[in-house]
PDB file of C-alpha atoms in Angstrom:
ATOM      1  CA  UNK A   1      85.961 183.232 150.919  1.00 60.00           C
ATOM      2  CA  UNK A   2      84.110 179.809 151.578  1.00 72.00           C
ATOM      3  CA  UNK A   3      86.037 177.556 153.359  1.00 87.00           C
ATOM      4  CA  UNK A   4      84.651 174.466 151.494  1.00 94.00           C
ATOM      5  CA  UNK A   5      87.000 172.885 149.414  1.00 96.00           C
ATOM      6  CA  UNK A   6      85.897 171.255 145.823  1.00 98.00           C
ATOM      7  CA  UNK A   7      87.050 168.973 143.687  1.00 98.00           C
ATOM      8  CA  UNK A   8      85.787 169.472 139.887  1.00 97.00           C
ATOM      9  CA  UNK A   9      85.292 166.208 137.865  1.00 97.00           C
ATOM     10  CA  UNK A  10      84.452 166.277 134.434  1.00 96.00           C
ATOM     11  CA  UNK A  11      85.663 165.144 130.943  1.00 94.00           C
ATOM     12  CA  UNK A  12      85.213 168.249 128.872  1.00 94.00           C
ATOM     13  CA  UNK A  13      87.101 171.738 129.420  1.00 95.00           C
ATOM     14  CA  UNK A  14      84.644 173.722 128.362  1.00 95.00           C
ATOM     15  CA  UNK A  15      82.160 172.114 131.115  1.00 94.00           C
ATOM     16  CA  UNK A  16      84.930 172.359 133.939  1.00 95.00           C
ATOM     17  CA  UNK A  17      85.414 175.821 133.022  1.00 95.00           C
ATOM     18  CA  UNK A  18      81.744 177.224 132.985  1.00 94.00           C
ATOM     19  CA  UNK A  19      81.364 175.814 136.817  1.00 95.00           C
ATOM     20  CA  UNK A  20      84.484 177.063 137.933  1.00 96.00           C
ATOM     21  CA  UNK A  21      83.446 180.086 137.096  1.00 95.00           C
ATOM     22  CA  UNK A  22      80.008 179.625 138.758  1.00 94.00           C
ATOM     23  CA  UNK A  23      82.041 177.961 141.844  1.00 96.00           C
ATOM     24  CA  UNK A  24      84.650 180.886 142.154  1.00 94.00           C
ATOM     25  CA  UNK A  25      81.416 183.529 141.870  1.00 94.00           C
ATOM     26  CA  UNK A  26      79.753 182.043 144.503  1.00 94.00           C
ATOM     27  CA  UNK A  27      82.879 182.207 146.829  1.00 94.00           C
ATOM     28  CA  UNK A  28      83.970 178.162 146.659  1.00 96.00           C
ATOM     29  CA  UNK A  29      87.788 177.179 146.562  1.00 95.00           C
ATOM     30  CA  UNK A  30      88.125 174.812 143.199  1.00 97.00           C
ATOM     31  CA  UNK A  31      91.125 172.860 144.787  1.00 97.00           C
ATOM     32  CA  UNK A  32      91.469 170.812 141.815  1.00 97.00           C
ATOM     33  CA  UNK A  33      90.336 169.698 138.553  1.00 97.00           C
ATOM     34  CA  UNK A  34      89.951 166.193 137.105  1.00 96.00           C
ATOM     35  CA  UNK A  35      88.782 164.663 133.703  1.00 95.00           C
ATOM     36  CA  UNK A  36      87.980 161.297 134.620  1.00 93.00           C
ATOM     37  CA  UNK A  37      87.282 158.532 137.640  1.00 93.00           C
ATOM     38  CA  UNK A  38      91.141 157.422 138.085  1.00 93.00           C
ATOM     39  CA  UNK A  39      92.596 160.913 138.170  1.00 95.00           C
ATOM     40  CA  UNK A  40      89.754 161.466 140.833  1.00 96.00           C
ATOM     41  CA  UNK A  41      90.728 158.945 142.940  1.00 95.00           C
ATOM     42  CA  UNK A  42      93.853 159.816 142.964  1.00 96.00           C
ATOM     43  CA  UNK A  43      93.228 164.299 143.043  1.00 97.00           C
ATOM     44  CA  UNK A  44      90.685 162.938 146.580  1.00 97.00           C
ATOM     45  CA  UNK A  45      93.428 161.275 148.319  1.00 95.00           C
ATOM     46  CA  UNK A  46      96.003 164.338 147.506  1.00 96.00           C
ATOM     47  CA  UNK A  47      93.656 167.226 147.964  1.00 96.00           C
ATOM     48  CA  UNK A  48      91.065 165.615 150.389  1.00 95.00           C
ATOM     49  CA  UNK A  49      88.524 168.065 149.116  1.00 97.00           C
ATOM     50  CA  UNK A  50      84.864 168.422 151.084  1.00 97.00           C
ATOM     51  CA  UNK A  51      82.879 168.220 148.253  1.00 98.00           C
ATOM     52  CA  UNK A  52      83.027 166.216 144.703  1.00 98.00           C
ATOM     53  CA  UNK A  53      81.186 167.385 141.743  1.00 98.00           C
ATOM     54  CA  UNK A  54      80.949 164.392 139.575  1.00 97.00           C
ATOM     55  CA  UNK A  55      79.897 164.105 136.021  1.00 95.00           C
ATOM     56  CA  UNK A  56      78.830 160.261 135.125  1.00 91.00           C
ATOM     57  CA  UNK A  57      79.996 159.891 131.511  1.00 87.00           C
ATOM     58  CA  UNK A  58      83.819 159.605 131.166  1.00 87.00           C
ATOM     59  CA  UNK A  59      86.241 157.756 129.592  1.00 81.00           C
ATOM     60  CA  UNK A  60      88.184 154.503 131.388  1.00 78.00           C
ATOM     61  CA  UNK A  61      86.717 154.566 134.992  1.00 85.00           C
ATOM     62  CA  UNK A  62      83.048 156.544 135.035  1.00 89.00           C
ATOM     63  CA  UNK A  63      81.427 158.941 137.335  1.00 92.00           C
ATOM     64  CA  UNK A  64      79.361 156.241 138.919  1.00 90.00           C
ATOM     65  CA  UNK A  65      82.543 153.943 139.476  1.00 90.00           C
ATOM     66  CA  UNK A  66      84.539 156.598 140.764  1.00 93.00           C
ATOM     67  CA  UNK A  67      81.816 157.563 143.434  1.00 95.00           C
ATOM     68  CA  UNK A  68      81.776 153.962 145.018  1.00 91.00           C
ATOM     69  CA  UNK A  69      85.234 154.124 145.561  1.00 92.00           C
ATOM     70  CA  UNK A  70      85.721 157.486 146.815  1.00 95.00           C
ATOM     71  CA  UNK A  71      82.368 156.945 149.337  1.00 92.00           C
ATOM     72  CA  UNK A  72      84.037 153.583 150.413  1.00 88.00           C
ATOM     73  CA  UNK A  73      87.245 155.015 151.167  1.00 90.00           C
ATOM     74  CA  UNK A  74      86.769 158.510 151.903  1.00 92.00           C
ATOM     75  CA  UNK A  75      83.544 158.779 153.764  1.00 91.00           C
ATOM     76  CA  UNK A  76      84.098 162.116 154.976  1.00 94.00           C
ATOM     77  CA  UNK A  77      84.126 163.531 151.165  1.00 96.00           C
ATOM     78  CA  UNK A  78      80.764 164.354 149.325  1.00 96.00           C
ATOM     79  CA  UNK A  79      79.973 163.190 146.211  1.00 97.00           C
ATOM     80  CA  UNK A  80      77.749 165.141 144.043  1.00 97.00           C
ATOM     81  CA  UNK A  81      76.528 164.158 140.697  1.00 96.00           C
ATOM     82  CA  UNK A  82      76.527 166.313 138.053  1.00 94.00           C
ATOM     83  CA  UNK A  83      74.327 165.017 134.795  1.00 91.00           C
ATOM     84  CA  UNK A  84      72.849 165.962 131.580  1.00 89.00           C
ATOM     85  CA  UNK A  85      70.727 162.578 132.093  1.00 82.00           C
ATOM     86  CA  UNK A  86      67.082 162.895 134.099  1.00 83.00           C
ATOM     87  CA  UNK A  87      66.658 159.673 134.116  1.00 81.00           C
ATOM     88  CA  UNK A  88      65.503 158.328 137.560  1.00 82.00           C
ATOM     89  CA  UNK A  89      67.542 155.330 137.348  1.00 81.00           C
ATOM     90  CA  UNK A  90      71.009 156.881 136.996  1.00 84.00           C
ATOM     91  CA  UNK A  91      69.971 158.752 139.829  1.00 87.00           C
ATOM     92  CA  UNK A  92      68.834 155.742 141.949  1.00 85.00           C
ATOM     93  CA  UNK A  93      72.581 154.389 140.818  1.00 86.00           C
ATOM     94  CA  UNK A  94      74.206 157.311 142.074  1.00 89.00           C
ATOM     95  CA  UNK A  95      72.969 157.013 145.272  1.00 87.00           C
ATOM     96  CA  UNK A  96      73.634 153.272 145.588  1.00 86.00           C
ATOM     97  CA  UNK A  97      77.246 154.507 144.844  1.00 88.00           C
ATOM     98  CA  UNK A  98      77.049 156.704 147.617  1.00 91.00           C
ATOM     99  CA  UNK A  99      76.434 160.428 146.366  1.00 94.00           C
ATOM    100  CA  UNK A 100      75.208 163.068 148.531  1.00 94.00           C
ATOM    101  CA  UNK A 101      73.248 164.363 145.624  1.00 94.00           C
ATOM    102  CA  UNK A 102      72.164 164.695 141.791  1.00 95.00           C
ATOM    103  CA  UNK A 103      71.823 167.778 140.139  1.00 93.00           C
ATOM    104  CA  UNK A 104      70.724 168.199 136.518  1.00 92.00           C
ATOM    105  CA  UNK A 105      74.010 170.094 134.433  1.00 91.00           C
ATOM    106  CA  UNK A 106      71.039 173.009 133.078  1.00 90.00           C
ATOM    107  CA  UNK A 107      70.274 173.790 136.989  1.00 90.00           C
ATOM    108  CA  UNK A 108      71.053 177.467 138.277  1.00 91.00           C
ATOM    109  CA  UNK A 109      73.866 178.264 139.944  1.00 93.00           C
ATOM    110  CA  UNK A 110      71.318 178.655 142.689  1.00 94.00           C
ATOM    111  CA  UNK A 111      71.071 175.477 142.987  1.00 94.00           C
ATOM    112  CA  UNK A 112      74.339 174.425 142.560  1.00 95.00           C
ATOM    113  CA  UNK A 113      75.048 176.403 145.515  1.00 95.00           C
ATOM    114  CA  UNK A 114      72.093 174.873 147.483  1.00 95.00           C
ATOM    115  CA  UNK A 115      73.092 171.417 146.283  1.00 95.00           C
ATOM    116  CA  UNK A 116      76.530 172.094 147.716  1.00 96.00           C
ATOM    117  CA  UNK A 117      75.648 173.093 151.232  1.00 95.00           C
ATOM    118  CA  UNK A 118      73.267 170.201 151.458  1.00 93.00           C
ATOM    119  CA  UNK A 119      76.227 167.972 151.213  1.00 94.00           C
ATOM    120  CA  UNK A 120      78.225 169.910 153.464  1.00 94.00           C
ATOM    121  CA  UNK A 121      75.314 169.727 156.180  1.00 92.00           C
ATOM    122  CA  UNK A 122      75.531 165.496 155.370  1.00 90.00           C
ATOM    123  CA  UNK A 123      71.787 165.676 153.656  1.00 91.00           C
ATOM    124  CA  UNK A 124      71.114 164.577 150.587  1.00 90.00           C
ATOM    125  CA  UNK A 125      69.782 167.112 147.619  1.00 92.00           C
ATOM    126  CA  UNK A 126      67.870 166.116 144.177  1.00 91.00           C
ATOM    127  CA  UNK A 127      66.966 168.321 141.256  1.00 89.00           C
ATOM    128  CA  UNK A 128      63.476 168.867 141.850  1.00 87.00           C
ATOM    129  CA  UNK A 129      62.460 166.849 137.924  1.00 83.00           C
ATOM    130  CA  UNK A 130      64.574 163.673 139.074  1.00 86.00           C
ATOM    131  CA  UNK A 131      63.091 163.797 142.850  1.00 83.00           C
ATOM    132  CA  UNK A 132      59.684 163.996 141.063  1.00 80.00           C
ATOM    133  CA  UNK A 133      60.257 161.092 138.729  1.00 77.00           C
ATOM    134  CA  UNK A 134      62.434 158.878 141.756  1.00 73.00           C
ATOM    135  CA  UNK A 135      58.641 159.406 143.605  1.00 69.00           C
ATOM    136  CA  UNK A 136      56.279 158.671 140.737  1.00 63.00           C
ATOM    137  CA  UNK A 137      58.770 155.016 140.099  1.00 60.00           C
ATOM    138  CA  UNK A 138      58.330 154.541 143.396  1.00 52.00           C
ATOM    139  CA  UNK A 139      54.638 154.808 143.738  1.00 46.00           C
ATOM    140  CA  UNK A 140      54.362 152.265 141.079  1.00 49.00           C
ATOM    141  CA  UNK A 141      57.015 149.950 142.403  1.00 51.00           C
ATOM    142  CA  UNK A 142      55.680 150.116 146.041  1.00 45.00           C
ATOM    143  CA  UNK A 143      53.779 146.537 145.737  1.00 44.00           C
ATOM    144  CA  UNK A 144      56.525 144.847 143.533  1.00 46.00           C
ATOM    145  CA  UNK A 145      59.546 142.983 144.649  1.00 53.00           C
ATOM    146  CA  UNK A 146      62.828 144.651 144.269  1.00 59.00           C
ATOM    147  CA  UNK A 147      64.506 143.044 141.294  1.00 69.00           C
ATOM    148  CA  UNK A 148      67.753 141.576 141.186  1.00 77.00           C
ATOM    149  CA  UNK A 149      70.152 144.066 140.265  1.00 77.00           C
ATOM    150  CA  UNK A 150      69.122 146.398 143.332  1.00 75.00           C
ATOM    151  CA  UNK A 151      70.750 143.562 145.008  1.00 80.00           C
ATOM    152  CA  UNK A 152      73.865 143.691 143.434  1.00 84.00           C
ATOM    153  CA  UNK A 153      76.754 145.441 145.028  1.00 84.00           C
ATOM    154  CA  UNK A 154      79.024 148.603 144.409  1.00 82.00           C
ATOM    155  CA  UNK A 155      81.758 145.821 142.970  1.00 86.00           C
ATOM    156  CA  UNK A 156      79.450 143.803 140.812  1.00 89.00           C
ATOM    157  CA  UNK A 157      77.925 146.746 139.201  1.00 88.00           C
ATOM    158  CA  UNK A 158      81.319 147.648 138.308  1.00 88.00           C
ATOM    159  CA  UNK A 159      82.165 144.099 136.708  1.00 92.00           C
ATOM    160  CA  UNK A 160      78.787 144.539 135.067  1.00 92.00           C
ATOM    161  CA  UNK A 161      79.389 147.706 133.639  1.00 87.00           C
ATOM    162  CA  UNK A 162      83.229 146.910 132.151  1.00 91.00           C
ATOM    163  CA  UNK A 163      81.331 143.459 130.565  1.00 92.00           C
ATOM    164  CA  UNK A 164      78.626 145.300 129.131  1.00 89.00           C
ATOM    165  CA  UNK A 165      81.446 147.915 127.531  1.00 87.00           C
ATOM    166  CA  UNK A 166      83.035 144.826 126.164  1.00 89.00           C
ATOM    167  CA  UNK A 167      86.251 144.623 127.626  1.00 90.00           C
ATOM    168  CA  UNK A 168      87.719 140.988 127.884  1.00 93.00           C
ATOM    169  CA  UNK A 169      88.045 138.429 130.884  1.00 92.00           C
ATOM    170  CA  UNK A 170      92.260 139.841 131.371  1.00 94.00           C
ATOM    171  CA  UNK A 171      91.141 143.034 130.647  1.00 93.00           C
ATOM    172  CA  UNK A 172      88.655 143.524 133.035  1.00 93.00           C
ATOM    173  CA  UNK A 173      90.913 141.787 135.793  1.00 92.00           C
ATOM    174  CA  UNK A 174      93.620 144.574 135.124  1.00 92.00           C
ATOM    175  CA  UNK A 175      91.804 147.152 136.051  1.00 87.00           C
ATOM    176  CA  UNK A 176      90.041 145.912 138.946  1.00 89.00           C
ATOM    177  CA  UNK A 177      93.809 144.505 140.087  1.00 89.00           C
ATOM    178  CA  UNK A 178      92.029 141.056 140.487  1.00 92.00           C
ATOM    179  CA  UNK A 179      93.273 137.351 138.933  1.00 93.00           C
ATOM    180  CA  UNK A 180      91.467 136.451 136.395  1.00 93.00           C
ATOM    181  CA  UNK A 181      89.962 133.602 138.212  1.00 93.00           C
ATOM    182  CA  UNK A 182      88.317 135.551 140.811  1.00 93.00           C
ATOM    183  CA  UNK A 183      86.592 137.352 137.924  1.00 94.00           C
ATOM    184  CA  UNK A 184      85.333 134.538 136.856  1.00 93.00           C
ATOM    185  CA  UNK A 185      83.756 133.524 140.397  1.00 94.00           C
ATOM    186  CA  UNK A 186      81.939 137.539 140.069  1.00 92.00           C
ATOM    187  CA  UNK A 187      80.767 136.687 136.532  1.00 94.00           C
ATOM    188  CA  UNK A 188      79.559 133.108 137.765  1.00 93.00           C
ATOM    189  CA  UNK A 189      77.750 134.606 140.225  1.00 92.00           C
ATOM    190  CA  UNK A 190      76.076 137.954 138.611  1.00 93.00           C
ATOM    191  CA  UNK A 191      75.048 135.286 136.291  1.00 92.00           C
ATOM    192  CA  UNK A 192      73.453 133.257 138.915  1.00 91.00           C
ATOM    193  CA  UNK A 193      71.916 136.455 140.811  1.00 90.00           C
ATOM    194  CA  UNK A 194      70.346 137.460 137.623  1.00 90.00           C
ATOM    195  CA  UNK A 195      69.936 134.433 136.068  1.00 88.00           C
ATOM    196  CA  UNK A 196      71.130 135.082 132.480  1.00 91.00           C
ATOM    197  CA  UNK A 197      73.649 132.516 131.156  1.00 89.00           C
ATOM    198  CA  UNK A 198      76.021 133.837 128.692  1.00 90.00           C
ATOM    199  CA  UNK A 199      78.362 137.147 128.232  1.00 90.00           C
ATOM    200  CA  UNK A 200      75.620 138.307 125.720  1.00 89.00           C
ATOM    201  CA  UNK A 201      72.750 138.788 127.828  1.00 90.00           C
ATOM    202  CA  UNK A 202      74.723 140.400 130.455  1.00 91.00           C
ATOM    203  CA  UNK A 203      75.606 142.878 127.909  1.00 90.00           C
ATOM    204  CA  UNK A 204      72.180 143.390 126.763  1.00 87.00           C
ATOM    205  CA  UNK A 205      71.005 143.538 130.696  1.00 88.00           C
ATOM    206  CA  UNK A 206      73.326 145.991 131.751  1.00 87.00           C
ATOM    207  CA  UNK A 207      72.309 148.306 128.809  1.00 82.00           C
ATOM    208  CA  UNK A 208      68.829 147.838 129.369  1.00 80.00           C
ATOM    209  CA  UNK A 209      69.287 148.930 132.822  1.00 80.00           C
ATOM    210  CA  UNK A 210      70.926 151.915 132.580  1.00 76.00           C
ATOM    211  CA  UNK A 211      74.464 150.748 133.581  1.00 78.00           C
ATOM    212  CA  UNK A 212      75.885 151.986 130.113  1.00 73.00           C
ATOM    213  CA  UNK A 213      75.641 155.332 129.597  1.00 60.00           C
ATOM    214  CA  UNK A 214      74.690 156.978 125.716  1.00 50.00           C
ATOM    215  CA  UNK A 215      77.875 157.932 125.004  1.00 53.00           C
ATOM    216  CA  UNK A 216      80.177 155.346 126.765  1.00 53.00           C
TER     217      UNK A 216
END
Protein backbone atom coordinates (compact mmCIF):
# COMPACT_ATOMS: atom_id res chain seq x y z
CA UNK A 1 0.00 0.00 0.00
CA UNK A 2 1.18 3.69 -0.77
CA UNK A 3 2.10 5.43 2.07
CA UNK A 4 0.77 8.82 0.77
CA UNK A 5 -2.06 10.00 2.49
CA UNK A 6 -5.06 11.98 0.54
CA UNK A 7 -7.53 14.09 1.30
CA UNK A 8 -10.62 14.02 -1.30
CA UNK A 9 -12.42 17.41 -1.81
CA UNK A 10 -15.32 17.67 -3.81
CA UNK A 11 -19.05 18.70 -3.71
CA UNK A 12 -20.74 15.85 -5.47
CA UNK A 13 -20.80 12.03 -4.25
CA UNK A 14 -20.86 10.62 -7.27
CA UNK A 15 -17.45 12.56 -8.24
CA UNK A 16 -15.79 11.64 -4.76
CA UNK A 17 -16.73 8.20 -5.34
CA UNK A 18 -15.42 7.55 -8.99
CA UNK A 19 -11.74 8.83 -7.70
CA UNK A 20 -11.77 6.94 -4.70
CA UNK A 21 -12.10 4.22 -6.55
CA UNK A 22 -9.34 5.27 -9.02
CA UNK A 23 -7.23 6.36 -5.73
CA UNK A 24 -7.79 2.96 -3.83
CA UNK A 25 -6.83 1.03 -7.41
CA UNK A 26 -3.82 2.69 -7.70
CA UNK A 27 -2.75 1.80 -4.06
CA UNK A 28 -3.41 5.56 -2.31
CA UNK A 29 -4.88 5.77 1.34
CA UNK A 30 -8.21 8.18 0.94
CA UNK A 31 -7.85 9.43 4.63
CA UNK A 32 -10.80 11.50 4.30
CA UNK A 33 -13.47 12.97 2.34
CA UNK A 34 -14.79 16.54 2.18
CA UNK A 35 -17.59 18.43 0.22
CA UNK A 36 -16.54 21.84 0.48
CA UNK A 37 -13.54 24.55 1.47
CA UNK A 38 -14.53 24.85 5.37
CA UNK A 39 -14.87 21.14 6.03
CA UNK A 40 -11.36 21.04 4.27
CA UNK A 41 -9.81 23.22 6.41
CA UNK A 42 -10.87 21.75 9.10
CA UNK A 43 -10.46 17.48 7.65
CA UNK A 44 -6.28 19.15 6.85
CA UNK A 45 -5.68 20.15 10.31
CA UNK A 46 -7.27 16.68 11.76
CA UNK A 47 -5.93 14.30 9.20
CA UNK A 48 -2.79 16.27 8.01
CA UNK A 49 -3.01 14.43 4.75
CA UNK A 50 0.14 14.71 2.03
CA UNK A 51 -1.80 15.43 -0.75
CA UNK A 52 -5.22 17.53 -1.46
CA UNK A 53 -7.30 16.89 -4.43
CA UNK A 54 -9.33 19.97 -4.81
CA UNK A 55 -12.28 20.62 -6.97
CA UNK A 56 -12.84 24.64 -7.49
CA UNK A 57 -16.64 24.94 -7.63
CA UNK A 58 -18.33 24.48 -4.20
CA UNK A 59 -20.71 25.89 -2.17
CA UNK A 60 -19.81 28.61 0.89
CA UNK A 61 -15.92 28.67 0.81
CA UNK A 62 -14.53 27.45 -2.92
CA UNK A 63 -11.74 25.31 -4.07
CA UNK A 64 -9.59 28.29 -4.86
CA UNK A 65 -10.27 29.89 -1.29
CA UNK A 66 -9.70 26.84 0.45
CA UNK A 67 -6.21 26.30 -1.28
CA UNK A 68 -4.82 29.76 -0.04
CA UNK A 69 -5.54 28.90 3.28
CA UNK A 70 -4.45 25.45 3.50
CA UNK A 71 -0.91 26.52 1.43
CA UNK A 72 -0.59 29.44 4.01
CA UNK A 73 -0.99 27.37 6.92
CA UNK A 74 -0.04 24.01 6.05
CA UNK A 75 2.86 24.29 3.70
CA UNK A 76 3.88 20.86 3.97
CA UNK A 77 0.35 19.64 2.36
CA UNK A 78 -0.15 19.59 -1.52
CA UNK A 79 -2.81 21.03 -3.11
CA UNK A 80 -3.99 19.65 -6.30
CA UNK A 81 -6.71 21.01 -8.41
CA UNK A 82 -9.12 19.03 -9.77
CA UNK A 83 -11.42 20.88 -12.68
CA UNK A 84 -13.87 20.40 -15.35
CA UNK A 85 -12.73 24.11 -16.43
CA UNK A 86 -9.55 24.42 -19.12
CA UNK A 87 -9.47 27.66 -18.85
CA UNK A 88 -5.88 29.04 -18.42
CA UNK A 89 -6.88 31.59 -16.03
CA UNK A 90 -8.40 29.40 -13.30
CA UNK A 91 -5.34 27.64 -13.62
CA UNK A 92 -3.03 30.71 -13.30
CA UNK A 93 -5.46 31.35 -10.01
CA UNK A 94 -4.78 28.11 -8.67
CA UNK A 95 -1.36 28.50 -8.61
CA UNK A 96 -1.41 32.02 -7.14
CA UNK A 97 -3.35 30.13 -4.35
CA UNK A 98 -0.63 27.89 -3.99
CA UNK A 99 -1.48 24.42 -5.74
CA UNK A 100 1.05 21.98 -6.62
CA UNK A 101 -0.94 21.23 -9.70
CA UNK A 102 -4.12 21.30 -12.11
CA UNK A 103 -5.46 18.42 -13.63
CA UNK A 104 -8.44 18.40 -16.00
CA UNK A 105 -11.51 15.99 -14.11
CA UNK A 106 -11.64 13.78 -17.89
CA UNK A 107 -7.69 12.99 -17.36
CA UNK A 108 -6.66 9.17 -16.93
CA UNK A 109 -6.09 7.76 -13.93
CA UNK A 110 -2.61 7.75 -15.37
CA UNK A 111 -2.32 10.90 -14.85
CA UNK A 112 -3.91 11.30 -11.81
CA UNK A 113 -1.35 9.09 -10.51
CA UNK A 114 1.50 11.08 -12.21
CA UNK A 115 -0.07 14.32 -11.03
CA UNK A 116 0.06 12.92 -7.51
CA UNK A 117 3.69 11.95 -7.28
CA UNK A 118 4.67 15.24 -8.79
CA UNK A 119 3.32 16.85 -5.73
CA UNK A 120 4.77 14.45 -3.50
CA UNK A 121 8.34 15.08 -5.16
CA UNK A 122 7.39 19.22 -4.40
CA UNK A 123 7.12 19.86 -8.46
CA UNK A 124 4.46 21.21 -9.94
CA UNK A 125 2.23 19.13 -12.71
CA UNK A 126 -0.33 20.64 -15.48
CA UNK A 127 -2.68 18.79 -17.78
CA UNK A 128 -0.87 18.92 -20.87
CA UNK A 129 -4.23 21.28 -22.78
CA UNK A 130 -3.99 23.92 -19.80
CA UNK A 131 0.07 23.91 -19.85
CA UNK A 132 -0.38 24.47 -23.63
CA UNK A 133 -2.85 27.31 -23.35
CA UNK A 134 -0.85 28.91 -19.85
CA UNK A 135 2.24 29.06 -22.77
CA UNK A 136 0.38 30.37 -25.79
CA UNK A 137 -1.20 33.49 -23.01
CA UNK A 138 2.02 33.89 -22.15
CA UNK A 139 3.66 34.34 -25.45
CA UNK A 140 1.21 37.01 -26.14
CA UNK A 141 1.44 38.69 -22.78
CA UNK A 142 5.32 38.62 -22.75
CA UNK A 143 5.61 42.52 -23.87
CA UNK A 144 2.53 43.73 -21.80
CA UNK A 145 2.45 44.91 -18.27
CA UNK A 146 0.97 42.65 -15.75
CA UNK A 147 -2.45 44.03 -14.94
CA UNK A 148 -3.74 44.83 -11.72
CA UNK A 149 -5.39 41.97 -10.35
CA UNK A 150 -2.10 39.74 -10.68
CA UNK A 151 -1.19 42.12 -8.03
CA UNK A 152 -3.76 41.45 -5.76
CA UNK A 153 -3.25 39.10 -2.91
CA UNK A 154 -4.55 35.58 -1.69
CA UNK A 155 -6.94 37.83 0.86
CA UNK A 156 -8.19 40.37 -1.61
CA UNK A 157 -9.08 37.86 -4.16
CA UNK A 158 -11.09 36.35 -1.56
CA UNK A 159 -12.99 39.73 -0.64
CA UNK A 160 -13.31 40.04 -4.40
CA UNK A 161 -14.77 36.89 -4.99
CA UNK A 162 -17.55 36.98 -1.84
CA UNK A 163 -18.45 40.81 -3.45
CA UNK A 164 -18.77 39.61 -6.79
CA UNK A 165 -21.20 36.57 -5.31
CA UNK A 166 -23.13 39.34 -3.72
CA UNK A 167 -22.91 38.84 -0.22
CA UNK A 168 -23.29 42.10 1.94
CA UNK A 169 -20.67 44.40 3.81
CA UNK A 170 -21.68 42.16 7.55
CA UNK A 171 -21.87 39.29 5.63
CA UNK A 172 -18.74 39.19 4.10
CA UNK A 173 -17.01 40.32 7.49
CA UNK A 174 -18.53 37.09 9.17
CA UNK A 175 -16.94 34.88 7.32
CA UNK A 176 -13.65 36.30 6.98
CA UNK A 177 -13.96 36.88 11.11
CA UNK A 178 -13.05 40.59 10.32
CA UNK A 179 -15.04 44.05 11.65
CA UNK A 180 -16.79 45.40 9.28
CA UNK A 181 -14.64 48.41 9.12
CA UNK A 182 -11.57 46.70 8.14
CA UNK A 183 -13.61 45.41 5.19
CA UNK A 184 -14.23 48.47 4.22
CA UNK A 185 -10.39 49.60 4.24
CA UNK A 186 -9.94 46.05 1.66
CA UNK A 187 -12.85 47.28 -0.49
CA UNK A 188 -11.37 50.96 -0.44
CA UNK A 189 -8.39 49.74 -1.53
CA UNK A 190 -9.21 46.86 -4.30
CA UNK A 191 -11.08 49.79 -5.52
CA UNK A 192 -8.12 51.96 -5.65
CA UNK A 193 -5.71 49.05 -7.02
CA UNK A 194 -8.11 48.52 -9.78
CA UNK A 195 -9.50 51.64 -10.10
CA UNK A 196 -13.26 50.93 -10.41
CA UNK A 197 -15.46 53.01 -8.06
CA UNK A 198 -18.57 51.37 -7.03
CA UNK A 199 -19.74 47.69 -5.72
CA UNK A 200 -21.08 47.21 -9.34
CA UNK A 201 -18.08 47.20 -11.32
CA UNK A 202 -16.28 45.11 -8.91
CA UNK A 203 -18.91 42.63 -9.50
CA UNK A 204 -18.74 42.86 -13.14
CA UNK A 205 -14.65 42.76 -12.85
CA UNK A 206 -14.42 39.85 -10.85
CA UNK A 207 -16.75 37.92 -13.28
CA UNK A 208 -15.00 39.04 -16.17
CA UNK A 209 -11.91 37.72 -14.75
CA UNK A 210 -12.63 34.49 -13.94
CA UNK A 211 -12.99 34.88 -10.12
CA UNK A 212 -16.70 33.55 -10.29
CA UNK A 213 -17.00 30.35 -11.37
CA UNK A 214 -20.25 29.11 -13.94
CA UNK A 215 -22.02 27.58 -11.47
CA UNK A 216 -21.26 29.57 -8.23
Amino acid sequence: MNTTRILLVDDHALVREGFRALLVELGYQVVAEASDGNEALKLVELQRPNVVLMDIAMPELNGLEATAEITQNFPEVRVVILSVHADPEYARRALRAGAAGYLMKNSSSVELDIAIKAAMRGEMYLSPAIAKLIAANHVRQTSAEARPIERLTPRQLQVLRLIARGYSRKQIAEKLTISVKTFDTYRAKLMEQLDIHDVAGLMRYATEMGLVTPDE
